[in-house]
Amino acid sequence: MWYSETLGVIKTPRPISKDGINHPRNIFRLWSKEELAALDIRPARVVTPDSRYYNTGSESYDLVDGEWVISYSTSGKDVDQLKTSMKAKVKQIASSTLTHSDWMRIREEDGGTTMPADWKTYRSDVRAMSNTKEAEIDALEDLDAIKLYESTPGTPNEDGGIPHVNNVTGGWPNDPDYVEPVVEEE
């Protein structure tokens, strides 16, 4: 992507006319940055705020080290609305998770086979986890706390990378029939 104060944003190479001279689109591939800059065309990049947490406003264009940086003014989204949305997601996950074993509970209530104890414990653990997560979300005080809750640094892995955990969607208990996937070593 390129930007020119007279031509605007050029997302893909296209023929251009500058100072009465027509230039083919391949100048974007063949010409150096300096040659393009002589036509007031410079590389550009867009810095986009995370739309999960920020509302965007007006664009600004800044020339930094020969590159146009296109950015937006931002305002943080409403913390209470974000928390409400996070808690709704927690409730949806808990409901969806419990739905898969509802048939066992209904069968038991109808006088059929008793639900296994490990499944009753699991269902109780899911409800407790949902309550815990909702209380944790209620305790979040600002946008930074919300962002950290949704992307908490985890334990470094073998290659030195640090995975991040979304506490809304991660950390739920596994059902009693869950089998850990086997990872084959090369």
Coordinates of C-alpha atoms in Angstrom, one line a residue:
M1 CA 0.0 0.0 0.0
W2 CA 1.2 3.5 -0.8
Y3 CA 0.0 7.0 -0.1
S4 CA 0.4 10.3 -1.9
E5 CA -0.9 13.6 -0.6
T6 CA -2.3 14.4 -4.1
L7 CA -3.5 10.9 -5.1
G8 CA -4.6 9.5 -1.7
V9 CA -4.3 5.9 -0.7
I10 CA -3.2 3.5 -3.4
K11 CA -4.1 0.0 -2.1
T12 CA -3.0 -2.0 -5.2
P13 CA -0.7 -1.0 -8.1
R14 CA -2.6 1.0 -10.7
P15 CA -1.7 3.3 -13.5
I16 CA -1.3 6.9 -12.3
S17 CA -1.0 10.3 -13.8
K18 CA 1.3 12.8 -12.2
D19 CA 2.2 16.2 -13.5
G20 CA 0.7 15.4 -16.9
I21 CA 2.7 12.2 -17.2
N22 CA 1.0 8.8 -17.3
H23 CA 2.8 6.0 -15.4
P24 CA 2.0 2.3 -15.7
R25 CA 1.1 0.3 -12.7
N26 CA 4.3 -1.7 -12.8
I27 CA 6.2 1.3 -11.4
F28 CA 5.1 0.1 -7.9
R29 CA 7.0 -3.1 -8.5
L30 CA 10.0 -1.9 -10.5
W31 CA 10.8 1.5 -9.1
S32 CA 12.8 2.1 -5.9
K33 CA 11.3 3.8 -2.9
E34 CA 13.3 6.9 -3.8
E35 CA 12.0 7.0 -7.4
L36 CA 8.4 6.7 -6.1
A37 CA 9.1 9.4 -3.5
A38 CA 10.1 11.7 -6.3
L39 CA 6.5 11.4 -7.5
D40 CA 5.3 12.0 -3.9
I41 CA 4.3 8.3 -3.5
R42 CA 5.6 6.6 -0.4
P43 CA 4.9 3.3 1.3
A44 CA 2.0 3.4 3.8
R45 CA 0.7 1.2 6.6
V46 CA -2.4 1.4 8.6
V47 CA -2.3 1.1 12.4
T48 CA -5.7 -0.2 13.4
P49 CA -6.8 -0.2 17.0
D50 CA -8.3 -3.4 18.4
S51 CA -12.0 -3.0 17.6
R52 CA -12.9 -5.3 20.5
Y53 CA -11.9 -2.6 23.0
Y54 CA -11.8 0.7 21.0
N55 CA -14.2 2.9 19.0
T56 CA -12.4 4.6 16.1
G57 CA -12.6 8.2 15.0
S58 CA -10.9 10.4 12.5
E59 CA -7.9 9.3 10.5
S60 CA -4.5 11.0 10.7
Y61 CA -1.6 10.7 8.4
D62 CA 2.0 11.0 9.7
L63 CA 5.2 10.7 7.6
V64 CA 7.6 8.6 9.7
D65 CA 11.0 7.7 8.3
G66 CA 9.8 7.9 4.7
E67 CA 6.6 5.9 5.4
W68 CA 3.1 7.2 5.8
V69 CA 1.5 5.9 9.0
I70 CA -2.3 6.0 8.8
S71 CA -3.9 5.9 12.3
Y72 CA -7.2 6.7 14.0
S73 CA -8.2 8.6 17.0
T74 CA -9.7 6.2 19.5
S75 CA -12.0 6.1 22.6
G76 CA -12.3 3.1 24.9
K77 CA -15.5 1.1 24.7
D78 CA -17.8 1.2 27.7
V79 CA -16.4 -1.1 30.4
D80 CA -19.8 -2.1 31.8
Q81 CA -21.1 -3.1 28.3
L82 CA -17.9 -5.1 27.7
K83 CA -18.3 -6.9 31.0
T84 CA -22.0 -7.6 30.2
S85 CA -20.9 -9.1 26.9
M86 CA -18.2 -11.2 28.5
K87 CA -20.6 -12.6 31.1
A88 CA -23.1 -13.4 28.4
K89 CA -20.4 -15.4 26.6
V90 CA -19.5 -17.3 29.9
K91 CA -23.2 -18.2 30.3
Q92 CA -23.5 -19.3 26.7
I93 CA -20.4 -21.6 27.1
A94 CA -21.8 -23.1 30.3
S95 CA -25.2 -23.6 28.8
S96 CA -23.8 -25.2 25.6
T97 CA -21.5 -27.4 27.6
L98 CA -24.2 -28.7 29.9
T99 CA -26.6 -29.2 27.0
H100 CA -24.5 -32.2 25.9
S101 CA -25.3 -34.1 29.1
D102 CA -28.8 -32.9 29.8
W103 CA -30.2 -36.1 28.4
M104 CA -28.6 -38.1 31.3
R105 CA -30.2 -35.8 33.8
I106 CA -33.6 -35.9 32.1
R107 CA -33.4 -39.8 31.9
E108 CA -32.7 -39.9 35.6
E109 CA -35.6 -37.5 36.5
D110 CA -37.9 -39.7 34.4
G111 CA -37.0 -42.7 36.5
G112 CA -34.4 -44.2 34.2
T113 CA -30.8 -44.9 34.7
T114 CA -29.1 -42.8 37.3
M115 CA -26.5 -40.3 36.0
P116 CA -23.0 -41.4 36.9
A117 CA -21.5 -39.5 39.8
D118 CA -18.5 -38.3 37.8
W119 CA -21.0 -36.6 35.4
K120 CA -22.9 -35.0 38.2
T121 CA -19.6 -33.7 39.6
Y122 CA -18.6 -32.4 36.1
R123 CA -21.9 -30.6 35.7
S124 CA -21.5 -29.0 39.1
D125 CA -17.9 -28.0 38.3
V126 CA -19.2 -26.3 35.0
R127 CA -21.8 -24.3 37.0
A128 CA -19.2 -23.3 39.6
M129 CA -16.7 -22.3 36.9
S130 CA -19.4 -20.1 35.3
N131 CA -20.2 -18.4 38.7
T132 CA -16.4 -17.9 39.3
K133 CA -15.8 -16.4 35.9
E134 CA -18.8 -14.1 36.3
A135 CA -17.6 -12.9 39.7
E136 CA -14.1 -12.3 38.3
I137 CA -15.5 -10.3 35.4
D138 CA -17.6 -8.2 37.8
A139 CA -14.4 -7.4 39.7
L140 CA -12.7 -6.0 36.6
E141 CA -12.4 -2.2 37.0
D142 CA -11.1 -0.8 33.8
L143 CA -10.3 -1.5 30.1
D144 CA -6.8 -2.7 30.9
A145 CA -8.1 -5.3 33.3
I146 CA -10.6 -6.5 30.7
K147 CA -7.8 -6.8 28.1
L148 CA -5.6 -8.7 30.5
Y149 CA -8.5 -11.1 31.5
E150 CA -9.0 -11.9 27.9
S151 CA -5.3 -12.4 27.2
T152 CA -3.4 -13.6 30.3
P153 CA 0.2 -14.7 29.7
G154 CA 0.5 -18.4 30.4
T155 CA 3.4 -20.7 31.1
P156 CA 6.2 -20.6 28.5
N157 CA 6.3 -23.6 26.2
E158 CA 9.2 -25.7 24.9
D159 CA 10.1 -23.3 22.1
G160 CA 10.2 -20.3 24.5
G161 CA 6.9 -18.9 23.3
I162 CA 4.4 -17.6 25.9
P163 CA 0.8 -18.6 25.1
H164 CA -2.0 -16.4 26.2
V165 CA -5.2 -17.6 27.8
N166 CA -8.6 -16.1 27.3
N167 CA -10.1 -16.6 30.7
V168 CA -13.7 -16.2 29.3
T169 CA -13.3 -19.2 26.9
G170 CA -10.5 -21.1 28.5
G171 CA -10.1 -23.1 31.7
W172 CA -13.4 -24.9 31.6
P173 CA -13.4 -28.5 33.0
N174 CA -13.2 -31.5 30.7
D175 CA -16.1 -33.9 30.7
P176 CA -15.5 -37.4 32.3
D177 CA -15.2 -39.0 28.9
Y178 CA -12.5 -36.6 27.6
V179 CA -9.4 -38.2 26.2
E180 CA -6.2 -36.1 26.0
P181 CA -5.0 -35.9 22.4
V182 CA -1.8 -37.7 21.7
V183 CA 0.9 -35.6 20.2
E184 CA 3.4 -37.5 18.1
E185 CA 7.0 -36.5 18.4
E186 CA 9.0 -36.1 15.2

